[in-house]
């Protein structure tokens, strides 16, 4: 399996294909694009039948070996077995089994509508990001140990990526983590989860701005190839291909658990801000998984919903980005969206490059086919199964109350966005699976507002906000950030 950049034009420095190990530790390609396989591996009906009886770790191995063809099978099997265990994913609800890793819970079932919640938040930081990040930590350590090398991870988070990355990388040999987050814009629980870590290889940087400012700095540093090489910079954001492909696994798991025959289809609704989570669903569908619809659920920052309704991709300025009660989706520039657009425009790297150059210069592009638009590819979106919807704070409160009253479970704010939008798109005969985003305890402020009581917390998280916190506050300044990284890697600027 070989990988190419979405911007691999004839003039691109990344036009030559790379194998999985070549791109594992990096993020952006040298030309600023994102890596994708030259072609998506296909899954047969016989394979789906055989996979129905596998454990999550075994399923992860079978899927990942299609993408990481240069990693010895025995090594990959050992890595997935080490990652996906009941000891790591132990924070299941009382009525769930930790051995299932991503258990399904049927919320509604009738000939007219079947609504299912897939639990993805049983990992150490209580968020779906653990599903990929725990594997990424083990893959990174494996690759670095083989070469006796080290890596400085530079990433950005709107809430859950940061803690998932830090918990996965803490204590890992040869790895430092520099994690940016928007200052005072995460929940108190999310902030404490990250900032309370005292590990010497973890550096938390609170940026005066919004998530997009943090993400822009990660991209700016990644695009400085000389600095990136000198300081051995890698990333764990969803621009990293290995993280996206690890998320493909739970789409297969959800489908296989919800069906009994490969003739059946399911749909997925996915709370989405940066398009990484649902991009994994797109890849699963392109591999041949019988997915009817992929429904993008956004909050008030509805850049993706606007595109899937109109064909117009219009990023917002920092001042136009809302701070909401589902803060992990407070994103107005979806990094992984480029991977889908590359497929949408027929894998034309020149066209993809031109469109995203226009994002930088004009704030977006228009594929609606109307007067003055940049193209008419929006008409092709339907064949990829995408639909969308958005949710507001009032919707979140109402959905949290409804789910608690009807099913006796407490969901987090992002999952509430997903359920609200899923109900608008569910269709007879096709189960709708909503991907859970996090445990409700991570957003207790809104749970208290909705239900009048605190969300339950797993053991060990009772007083996390009271722990001492270690972080620095910085301006959204790339030069200052580079100086900080250089000073703490022991290398000259």
Coordinates of C-alpha atoms in Angstrom, one line a residue:
X1 CA 0.0 0.0 0.0
X2 CA 1.4 3.3 -1.1
X3 CA 0.4 6.9 -0.1
X4 CA 0.2 10.1 -2.0
X5 CA -0.5 13.7 -1.0
X6 CA -3.8 15.4 -1.9
X7 CA -1.7 18.1 -3.4
X8 CA 0.8 15.9 -5.3
X9 CA 0.9 18.0 -8.4
X10 CA 3.7 17.6 -11.0
X11 CA 5.6 20.3 -9.1
X12 CA 5.0 18.7 -5.7
X13 CA 7.9 17.6 -3.5
X14 CA 5.6 14.8 -2.3
X15 CA 4.6 13.4 -5.7
X16 CA 6.4 10.1 -5.2
X17 CA 4.4 7.5 -3.2
X18 CA 5.3 6.6 0.3
X19 CA 4.7 3.6 2.5
X20 CA 2.8 3.6 5.8
X21 CA 6.0 3.8 8.0
X22 CA 7.2 6.8 6.0
X23 CA 4.2 8.9 6.9
X24 CA 3.4 7.5 10.3
X25 CA 5.3 10.0 12.4
X26 CA 4.4 13.1 10.3
X27 CA 1.3 15.1 9.6
X28 CA 1.1 17.3 6.5
X29 CA 2.9 16.3 3.4
X30 CA 5.8 18.6 2.3
X31 CA 3.5 20.3 -0.2
X32 CA 0.9 21.1 2.5
X33 CA -1.5 18.3 1.5
X34 CA -2.8 15.3 3.4
X35 CA -1.8 11.7 2.8
X36 CA -4.3 9.2 1.3
X37 CA -3.8 5.7 -0.1
X38 CA -3.2 5.5 -3.9
X39 CA -6.4 3.4 -3.9
X40 CA -8.7 2.2 -1.1
X41 CA -8.3 -1.5 -0.3
X42 CA -11.5 -3.4 -0.9
X43 CA -13.3 -5.7 1.6
X44 CA -15.1 -8.8 0.4
X45 CA -18.3 -10.3 1.6
X46 CA -16.3 -13.4 2.8
X47 CA -14.1 -11.2 4.9
X48 CA -17.1 -9.4 6.5
X49 CA -18.5 -12.8 7.3
X50 CA -15.3 -14.0 8.9
X51 CA -14.9 -10.7 10.8
X52 CA -18.2 -11.0 12.6
X53 CA -16.7 -13.4 15.2
X54 CA -13.5 -11.4 15.9
X55 CA -12.6 -9.5 19.0
X56 CA -12.0 -5.7 18.5
X57 CA -8.2 -6.2 18.6
X58 CA -8.4 -8.9 16.0
X59 CA -10.7 -6.8 13.8
X60 CA -8.3 -3.9 14.1
X61 CA -5.4 -6.0 13.0
X62 CA -7.3 -7.3 9.9
X63 CA -8.2 -3.8 8.8
X64 CA -5.0 -2.1 9.6
X65 CA -2.9 -4.7 7.8
X66 CA -4.6 -3.6 4.6
X67 CA -3.1 -0.2 5.1
X68 CA 0.2 -0.8 6.9
X69 CA 1.6 -3.4 4.5
X70 CA 5.2 -2.6 5.4
X71 CA 4.7 -3.4 9.1
X72 CA 5.4 -7.1 9.8
X73 CA 2.1 -9.0 10.5
X74 CA 3.3 -10.3 13.8
X75 CA 4.3 -6.8 15.0
X76 CA 1.0 -5.3 13.9
X77 CA -1.0 -8.1 15.6
X78 CA 1.0 -7.5 18.8
X79 CA 0.4 -3.8 18.7
X80 CA -3.4 -4.1 18.3
X81 CA -3.6 -6.8 21.0
X82 CA -1.6 -4.6 23.4
X83 CA -3.9 -1.6 22.6
X84 CA -7.5 -2.9 22.6
X85 CA -7.9 -4.6 26.0
X86 CA -10.5 -4.4 28.7
X87 CA -7.9 -3.0 31.0
X88 CA -7.3 0.0 28.7
X89 CA -11.0 0.5 27.8
X90 CA -12.4 0.0 31.3
X91 CA -14.8 2.9 31.8
X92 CA -17.9 1.2 30.4
X93 CA -21.3 2.1 31.8
X94 CA -22.7 -0.3 34.4
X95 CA -24.8 -2.1 31.8
X96 CA -22.0 -2.5 29.2
X97 CA -19.1 -4.9 29.0
X98 CA -15.6 -3.5 28.7
X99 CA -14.6 -6.5 26.6
X100 CA -16.8 -5.2 23.8
X101 CA -14.6 -2.0 23.6
X102 CA -17.3 -0.2 21.5
X103 CA -20.7 -1.6 22.8
X104 CA -23.9 -0.8 21.0
X105 CA -27.1 0.3 22.8
X106 CA -30.4 0.2 21.0
X107 CA -32.4 3.4 21.9
X108 CA -35.3 2.9 19.5
X109 CA -36.3 -0.1 17.4
X110 CA -39.4 -0.3 15.2
X111 CA -40.2 -0.9 11.5
X112 CA -40.1 2.8 11.1
X113 CA -36.9 3.7 12.9
X114 CA -34.0 2.1 14.6
X115 CA -31.7 4.3 16.5
X116 CA -28.5 2.9 18.1
X117 CA -25.7 4.5 20.2
X118 CA -22.2 3.1 19.7
X119 CA -20.1 3.6 22.9
X120 CA -16.7 5.0 22.0
X121 CA -15.8 6.6 25.3
X122 CA -14.6 3.8 27.5
X123 CA -10.9 4.7 27.2
X124 CA -8.7 6.4 29.7
X125 CA -9.8 10.0 28.9
X126 CA -13.5 9.2 28.4
X127 CA -13.7 10.3 24.8
X128 CA -13.7 8.7 21.4
X129 CA -10.3 10.1 20.6
X130 CA -8.8 7.3 22.8
X131 CA -9.9 4.7 20.2
X132 CA -7.2 5.9 17.8
X133 CA -4.8 7.7 20.1
X134 CA -3.9 4.6 22.3
X135 CA -2.9 2.8 19.1
X136 CA -1.0 5.8 17.9
X137 CA 1.0 5.9 21.1
X138 CA 2.0 2.3 20.7
X139 CA 2.8 2.7 17.0
X140 CA 5.0 5.7 17.6
X141 CA 6.9 4.0 20.4
X142 CA 7.4 0.9 18.1
X143 CA 8.7 3.0 15.2
X144 CA 11.0 5.1 17.3
X145 CA 12.5 2.2 19.1
X146 CA 13.3 0.5 15.8
X147 CA 15.4 3.4 14.7
X148 CA 16.6 4.6 18.1
X149 CA 15.0 8.0 17.3
X150 CA 12.9 10.6 19.1
X151 CA 9.8 12.7 18.2
X152 CA 8.4 16.0 19.3
X153 CA 4.7 15.9 18.9
X154 CA 3.1 19.3 18.1
X155 CA -0.7 19.3 18.1
X156 CA -3.8 21.3 18.7
X157 CA -7.0 20.4 20.5
X158 CA -10.4 21.8 21.0
X159 CA -10.8 19.6 24.0
X160 CA -10.5 15.8 23.7
X161 CA -7.6 15.2 21.3
X162 CA -5.2 16.8 23.7
X163 CA -5.9 14.7 26.7
X164 CA -6.2 11.5 24.6
X165 CA -2.8 12.2 23.1
X166 CA -1.2 13.1 26.4
X167 CA -2.5 10.1 28.2
X168 CA -1.4 7.9 25.3
X169 CA 2.1 9.5 25.1
X170 CA 3.0 10.1 28.7
X171 CA 6.1 8.2 29.7
X172 CA 6.7 7.0 26.2
X173 CA 10.4 6.7 25.4
X174 CA 11.7 9.3 23.0
X175 CA 8.5 11.3 22.8
X176 CA 7.6 14.9 23.9
X177 CA 4.2 16.4 23.5
X178 CA 3.6 20.1 22.9
X179 CA -0.2 20.6 22.9
X180 CA -2.0 23.8 22.0
X181 CA -5.5 24.5 23.3
X182 CA -7.7 27.7 23.2
X183 CA -7.3 29.5 26.5
X184 CA -10.4 29.2 28.7
X185 CA -12.6 27.7 26.0
X186 CA -12.6 24.1 27.1
X187 CA -14.8 22.6 29.8
X188 CA -13.4 22.6 33.3
X189 CA -13.1 18.8 33.2
X190 CA -11.3 18.8 29.8
X191 CA -8.9 21.6 31.0
X192 CA -8.1 19.7 34.2
X193 CA -7.6 16.4 32.4
X194 CA -4.8 18.0 30.4
X195 CA -3.3 20.6 32.7
X196 CA -3.1 18.4 35.7
X197 CA -0.6 16.1 34.1
X198 CA 2.9 16.6 35.6
X199 CA 4.9 14.3 33.3
X200 CA 8.1 16.0 32.2
X201 CA 7.5 15.1 28.5
X202 CA 4.1 16.9 28.4
X203 CA 3.9 20.6 27.6
X204 CA 0.5 22.3 27.7
X205 CA 0.2 25.7 26.0
X206 CA -3.0 27.7 26.3
X207 CA -3.3 30.0 23.3
X208 CA -5.1 33.3 23.5
X209 CA -7.6 32.6 20.6
X210 CA -9.8 29.9 19.3
X211 CA -9.1 26.3 18.1
X212 CA -8.5 27.4 14.5
X213 CA -5.7 29.7 15.7
X214 CA -4.1 26.7 17.3
X215 CA -4.6 24.6 14.3
X216 CA -3.2 27.2 12.0
X217 CA 0.0 27.3 14.1
X218 CA 0.4 23.6 13.9
X219 CA 0.1 23.8 10.1
X220 CA 2.5 26.7 9.9
X221 CA 5.2 24.9 11.9
X222 CA 4.6 21.7 9.8
X223 CA 5.0 23.7 6.6
X224 CA 8.4 25.0 7.8
X225 CA 10.2 21.9 6.6
X226 CA 13.7 23.0 7.8
X227 CA 12.3 23.6 11.4
X228 CA 10.2 20.4 11.2
X229 CA 13.2 18.2 10.3
X230 CA 15.6 19.8 12.7
X231 CA 13.3 19.5 15.7
X232 CA 11.8 16.2 14.6
X233 CA 8.2 17.5 14.7
X234 CA 5.3 15.1 14.3
X235 CA 1.6 15.4 14.9
X236 CA -1.3 13.4 16.4
X237 CA -4.0 15.6 15.0
X238 CA -6.4 14.0 12.6
X239 CA -4.2 15.3 9.7
X240 CA -2.1 12.3 10.8
X241 CA -3.1 9.4 8.5
X242 CA -2.5 6.7 11.1
X243 CA -5.0 8.2 13.4
X244 CA -7.7 8.4 10.8
X245 CA -7.3 4.8 9.7
X246 CA -7.4 3.6 13.3
X247 CA -10.9 5.2 13.5
X248 CA -12.1 3.2 10.4
X249 CA -12.1 0.1 12.6
X250 CA -15.1 1.1 14.8
X251 CA -17.3 1.7 11.7
X252 CA -16.7 -1.9 10.7
X253 CA -17.3 -3.0 14.3
X254 CA -20.6 -1.0 14.6
X255 CA -21.9 -2.4 11.3
X256 CA -21.0 -6.0 12.1
X257 CA -22.6 -5.7 15.6
X258 CA -25.8 -4.1 14.2
X259 CA -26.4 -6.6 11.4
X260 CA -26.6 -10.3 10.7
X261 CA -26.1 -10.3 7.0
X262 CA -24.0 -8.4 4.5
X263 CA -27.2 -7.6 2.5
X264 CA -28.2 -5.2 5.2
X265 CA -27.1 -1.6 5.3
X266 CA -26.7 0.9 8.2
X267 CA -26.3 4.6 8.4
X268 CA -24.0 6.6 10.8
X269 CA -24.5 10.0 12.3
X270 CA -21.3 11.6 13.5
X271 CA -20.8 14.8 15.5
X272 CA -18.2 16.6 13.5
X273 CA -16.0 19.7 13.6
X274 CA -12.7 18.9 12.0
X275 CA -14.1 16.1 9.7
X276 CA -11.6 13.5 11.0
X277 CA -14.1 11.2 12.6
X278 CA -16.6 11.1 9.7
X279 CA -13.7 11.0 7.2
X280 CA -12.9 7.5 8.6
X281 CA -16.5 6.6 7.9
X282 CA -16.1 7.8 4.3
X283 CA -13.0 5.6 4.0
X284 CA -14.9 2.6 5.4
X285 CA -17.7 3.2 2.9
X286 CA -15.1 3.5 0.0
X287 CA -13.7 0.1 1.2
X288 CA -17.0 -1.5 0.6
X289 CA -18.7 -1.4 4.0
X290 CA -22.5 -1.3 3.3
X291 CA -23.1 2.2 4.6
X292 CA -26.3 3.9 3.3
X293 CA -25.7 7.4 4.7
X294 CA -23.0 9.4 6.5
X295 CA -24.7 12.2 8.4
X296 CA -22.6 15.1 9.6
X297 CA -23.9 16.7 12.8
X298 CA -22.6 20.2 13.6
X299 CA -23.2 22.7 16.3
X300 CA -23.7 26.4 15.8
X301 CA -20.3 26.4 14.0
X302 CA -22.0 24.9 10.9
X303 CA -19.4 25.2 8.2
X304 CA -19.7 21.6 7.2
X305 CA -23.5 21.6 7.3
X306 CA -23.5 24.6 5.0
X307 CA -21.3 22.8 2.5
X308 CA -23.4 19.6 2.5
X309 CA -26.6 21.6 2.0
X310 CA -25.4 24.2 -0.5
X311 CA -22.0 23.2 -2.0
X312 CA -20.4 26.3 -0.5
X313 CA -17.4 25.8 1.8
X314 CA -17.0 29.1 3.7
X315 CA -14.5 29.1 6.7
X316 CA -15.1 31.6 9.5
X317 CA -12.8 34.0 11.1
X318 CA -11.8 33.6 14.8
X319 CA -14.2 36.4 15.7
X320 CA -17.0 34.6 13.9
X321 CA -16.4 31.2 15.7
X322 CA -19.0 30.6 18.4
X323 CA -18.0 29.3 21.9
X324 CA -20.7 26.7 22.5
X325 CA -21.7 24.0 25.0
X326 CA -20.3 21.4 22.6
X327 CA -16.8 23.0 22.5
X328 CA -14.9 20.2 20.9
X329 CA -16.8 21.1 17.7
X330 CA -16.1 24.9 17.9
X331 CA -14.1 24.7 14.7
X332 CA -14.6 26.8 11.5
X333 CA -11.9 25.3 9.3
X334 CA -12.1 21.5 8.9
X335 CA -8.7 20.1 8.3
X336 CA -9.7 16.6 7.1
X337 CA -12.3 18.0 4.7
X338 CA -9.5 18.1 2.1
X339 CA -9.4 14.3 2.0
X340 CA -13.0 14.1 1.0
X341 CA -12.8 17.0 -1.5
X342 CA -9.8 15.2 -3.2
X343 CA -12.1 12.2 -3.8
X344 CA -15.0 14.4 -4.8
X345 CA -13.0 16.1 -7.6
X346 CA -11.8 12.8 -9.0
X347 CA -8.5 12.7 -7.1
X348 CA -7.3 15.6 -9.1
X349 CA -4.4 17.0 -7.1
X350 CA -4.1 20.2 -9.1
X351 CA -7.7 21.0 -8.6
X352 CA -7.5 20.2 -4.9
X353 CA -4.5 22.3 -4.5
X354 CA -6.2 25.2 -6.2
X355 CA -9.4 25.0 -4.1
X356 CA -7.5 24.9 -0.8
X357 CA -5.2 27.7 -1.9
X358 CA -8.5 29.7 -2.4
X359 CA -9.5 28.8 1.2
X360 CA -6.3 30.5 2.3
X361 CA -6.7 33.6 0.0
X362 CA -10.5 34.0 -0.2
X363 CA -11.9 32.1 2.8
X364 CA -13.5 29.2 0.9
X365 CA -14.8 27.9 -2.4
X366 CA -18.1 27.2 -4.1
X367 CA -18.8 23.9 -5.9
X368 CA -22.6 24.5 -6.3
X369 CA -22.4 25.0 -10.0
X370 CA -24.2 28.3 -9.8
X371 CA -23.1 31.6 -11.3
X372 CA -19.6 32.5 -10.4
X373 CA -19.0 29.2 -8.6
X374 CA -15.6 27.3 -8.7
X375 CA -17.1 24.2 -10.1
X376 CA -20.2 21.9 -10.1
X377 CA -18.9 18.8 -8.2
X378 CA -21.6 19.3 -5.5
X379 CA -23.9 17.2 -7.6
X380 CA -21.7 14.3 -6.9
X381 CA -21.9 14.5 -3.1
X382 CA -25.0 12.3 -3.0
X383 CA -23.2 9.3 -4.4
X384 CA -20.9 9.4 -1.4
X385 CA -23.9 9.2 1.0
X386 CA -23.3 12.4 2.8
X387 CA -26.1 14.4 4.5
X388 CA -26.0 16.9 7.3
X389 CA -27.8 18.9 10.0
X390 CA -27.0 21.2 12.9
X391 CA -27.9 21.7 16.5
X392 CA -28.1 24.5 19.0
X393 CA -27.7 24.9 22.8
X394 CA -31.4 24.6 23.2
X395 CA -31.5 21.5 21.1
X396 CA -28.7 20.0 23.2
X397 CA -30.5 20.6 26.5
X398 CA -33.8 19.2 25.1
X399 CA -32.0 16.1 23.7
X400 CA -30.1 15.4 26.9
X401 CA -33.4 15.5 28.8
X402 CA -35.2 13.4 26.3
X403 CA -32.6 10.7 26.2
X404 CA -32.4 10.6 30.0
X405 CA -36.2 10.5 30.4
X406 CA -36.7 7.9 27.6
X407 CA -33.7 5.6 28.0
X408 CA -32.3 6.4 31.5
X409 CA -28.8 7.3 30.2
X410 CA -26.9 10.6 30.4
X411 CA -25.2 11.7 27.1
X412 CA -22.7 14.4 26.6
X413 CA -23.4 17.6 24.6
X414 CA -21.7 16.5 21.4
X415 CA -23.5 13.2 21.4
X416 CA -26.7 15.2 21.9
X417 CA -26.0 17.1 18.7
X418 CA -25.6 13.7 17.0
X419 CA -28.8 12.2 18.3
X420 CA -30.8 15.4 17.4
X421 CA -29.6 15.3 13.8
X422 CA -29.8 11.5 13.5
X423 CA -33.6 11.7 14.3
X424 CA -34.0 14.0 11.3
X425 CA -32.3 11.5 8.9
X426 CA -33.3 8.1 10.1
X427 CA -35.2 6.1 7.5
X428 CA -37.3 2.9 7.7
X429 CA -35.4 -0.4 7.4
X430 CA -31.9 1.2 7.9
X431 CA -30.5 1.3 11.4
X432 CA -29.0 4.6 12.3
X433 CA -25.9 4.4 14.5
X434 CA -24.9 7.5 16.4
X435 CA -21.2 7.6 17.4
X436 CA -20.9 8.6 21.0
X437 CA -18.3 11.3 21.5
X438 CA -17.5 11.4 25.2
X439 CA -18.9 10.6 28.6
X440 CA -21.2 13.2 30.0
X441 CA -19.0 14.0 33.0
X442 CA -16.6 15.9 30.7
X443 CA -19.3 18.6 30.2
X444 CA -21.0 18.6 33.5
X445 CA -21.8 22.3 33.4
X446 CA -24.4 21.7 30.6
X447 CA -25.6 18.4 32.2
X448 CA -26.3 20.2 35.4
X449 CA -28.3 22.8 33.4
X450 CA -30.2 20.2 31.5
X451 CA -31.0 17.7 34.3
X452 CA -30.5 19.6 37.5
X453 CA -28.0 17.0 38.7
X454 CA -24.3 16.2 38.2
X455 CA -23.2 13.6 35.7
X456 CA -21.8 10.4 37.1
X457 CA -18.0 10.1 37.1
X458 CA -15.9 6.9 36.7
X459 CA -13.7 6.1 39.6
X460 CA -10.5 8.2 39.7
X461 CA -12.1 11.3 38.2
X462 CA -14.0 12.5 41.3
X463 CA -12.0 15.7 42.1
X464 CA -9.9 16.2 38.9
X465 CA -10.6 19.9 38.8
X466 CA -9.0 20.4 42.2
X467 CA -5.6 19.0 41.1
X468 CA -2.7 21.3 40.6
X469 CA -2.4 22.5 37.0
X470 CA 0.7 23.0 34.9
X471 CA 0.5 25.1 31.7
X472 CA 1.7 28.3 30.0
X473 CA -0.3 31.0 28.3
X474 CA 0.9 32.3 24.9
X475 CA -0.2 34.5 22.1
X476 CA -1.1 33.0 18.7
X477 CA 2.4 33.8 17.4
X478 CA 4.2 31.2 15.3
X479 CA 7.7 32.7 16.0
X480 CA 7.1 32.6 19.8
X481 CA 5.9 29.0 19.5
X482 CA 9.0 27.9 17.6
X483 CA 11.2 29.5 20.3
X484 CA 9.3 27.7 23.0
X485 CA 9.7 24.3 21.2
X486 CA 13.4 24.9 20.5
X487 CA 14.0 25.8 24.2
X488 CA 12.3 22.7 25.5
X489 CA 13.8 20.3 23.0
X490 CA 17.3 21.4 23.9
X491 CA 18.1 22.3 20.3
X492 CA 19.1 25.6 18.9
X493 CA 16.4 27.7 17.2

